[in-house]
Amino acid sequence: MTDFRDRDDGDSPGIPRRTAARTAKLASLPLGIAGRAVGGWGRRLTGQSAKEVNAALSAKAAEQLFEVLGTLKGGAMKFGQTLSVFEAAVPDEMAAPYRDALTRLQAAAPPMAARQMHRVLAEQFGRSWRDRFREFEDEPTAAASIGQVHRAVWHDGREVAVKVQYPGADEALRSDLRQLQRFSRLFQALVPGTEVKPLLAELAARMDEELDYRGEADNQRAFAKAFEGDARVNIPRVVASAPKALVTEWMAGIPLAKIIAGGDTATRNDVGARLAEFHYSSPARVGLLHSDPHPGNFLLLDDGRLGVIDFGAVAQLPNGIPPNLGQMTRLALDGRSAELMALLRESGFVRPDSDLSAEDVLAYLAPFTEPLATETFHFTRRWMQRQAMRVGDSRGQDFRIGRSLNLPPEYLMIHRVTAGSTGILCQLGAEIPARAIVERWQPGFAD
């Protein structure tokens, strides 16, 4: 088969694949932020208020963020989409422009040209690929970080979604993540309370599985089988797959981003509860954890179910979520500091030579268990902002405690996905029975 990865179609935005050009664009982000900060300092000297200057700087930085991460696609856009679920932690006075820019990153990117897309399908499914379809729409319905989606009708009459990977996505993804890791400290300011460096390291570690759609197809088949007939969640079935193309059943619904922007209270609460149930129940039901929690991957279907897409990134949890996580959560909730400290040490969260105080560690962890202290909990941006400010304030004790704790590698993905799902709940402003969901699905919590 012909390799089209180095072809460059003049009429397609595609993925800009020249490494030097991509690096220069990514470098413009931290340089632009730094330059505007210096300019803002000068404007303060001339009499403008700090609030006015910060608002103007935030708006310009947000627009640049979307322009660079969105148009580059690849790892740059994947990073932006991952950041998008943490926008609820950004302080209110800075949040509006970032919220808009990061939300746009969840489901928007310039598409590749039709002839380029046709080449990829011919490469993946053979020159007679069109015979597999009764109808095929060349205009994509969605374009994201490493691929775009087309609506079509399969030869048996089923409506399907066809995901086609951008030529050059593999090189762009690897190059972007290398460059973004170099700038991780400067990006840290965009999401207070979120560790950007390990987030980028995790994205880099899982990029091979994201790039092979056959693995994604296997993951989706497992989820679809486990949730078949479920009254609250729907997973579309896989129809056909290849390394760089994937065909699944079509699923139409309201994107979560629209519900976040303007959904009524009842809808927000219902969708939030379904999302939390999906997150906590999947390891027990499938042995897998959907690990790309951003609003672009969830839909509210006409029948009220939560539709879930994009299974390129999953955590393998054949034995479910480790019971000691549930036990730690319960001990922190109950204020049992000595038992909590012993379990943290045993599980590798506290190093053997650490002199941390059990009471200080409890004071750091206990606020995270607030959603489980009552029958229902109202997740809000303000609550998440408080948590981010508490653990992100370098002058505070919680910052020191957080830096002293260790996160074993086997828990990294679980921690990050739980934080991302919580971010979406805060964006929704959902009030849900979180405790009942955790009691049912988190091993160790109710024991």
Short mmCIF file of N, CA and C in Angstrom, two decimals, residues 9 105 107 158 221 228 236 281 286 320 350 374 423 428 438:
data_model
loop_
_atom_site.label_atom_id
_atom_site.label_comp_id
_atom_site.label_asym_id
_atom_site.label_seq_id
_atom_site.Cartn_x
_atom_site.Cartn_y
_atom_site.Cartn_z
N ASP A 9 -1.15 18.19 0.75
CA ASP A 9 -2.16 18.71 -0.16
C ASP A 9 -2.29 20.21 0.02
N LEU A 105 -12.18 23.77 21.85
CA LEU A 105 -11.22 22.72 21.54
C LEU A 105 -11.81 21.32 21.70
N ALA A 107 -14.41 19.96 20.41
CA ALA A 107 -15.03 19.31 19.25
C ALA A 107 -14.77 20.02 17.94
N ARG A 158 -27.50 0.40 7.84
CA ARG A 158 -27.26 1.06 9.13
C ARG A 158 -26.56 2.39 8.95
N ARG A 221 -15.71 -2.57 21.57
CA ARG A 221 -16.50 -3.82 21.55
C ARG A 221 -16.74 -4.33 22.97
N GLU A 228 -24.62 -3.52 26.88
CA GLU A 228 -25.73 -3.83 25.97
C GLU A 228 -27.04 -3.92 26.75
N PRO A 236 -22.09 2.75 21.13
CA PRO A 236 -22.33 2.26 19.76
C PRO A 236 -21.44 1.07 19.42
N SER A 281 -18.67 2.52 37.53
CA SER A 281 -19.11 1.14 37.29
C SER A 281 -18.29 0.42 36.23
N VAL A 286 -16.59 -3.92 33.04
CA VAL A 286 -15.84 -4.19 31.80
C VAL A 286 -14.39 -4.58 32.09
N GLY A 320 -10.87 -4.61 38.46
CA GLY A 320 -11.63 -3.46 38.91
C GLY A 320 -10.74 -2.43 39.60
N VAL A 350 2.85 7.05 50.60
CA VAL A 350 3.77 7.74 51.50
C VAL A 350 5.07 6.96 51.51
N THR A 374 -22.59 13.66 52.35
CA THR A 374 -24.04 13.87 52.41
C THR A 374 -24.74 13.00 51.37
N GLY A 423 -14.23 17.34 37.15
CA GLY A 423 -14.23 18.63 36.46
C GLY A 423 -15.48 18.81 35.62
N LEU A 428 -20.95 21.10 34.80
CA LEU A 428 -22.40 20.90 34.72
C LEU A 428 -23.13 21.58 35.88
N VAL A 438 -20.77 5.68 44.75
CA VAL A 438 -19.48 5.17 45.20
C VAL A 438 -19.68 3.93 46.09
#
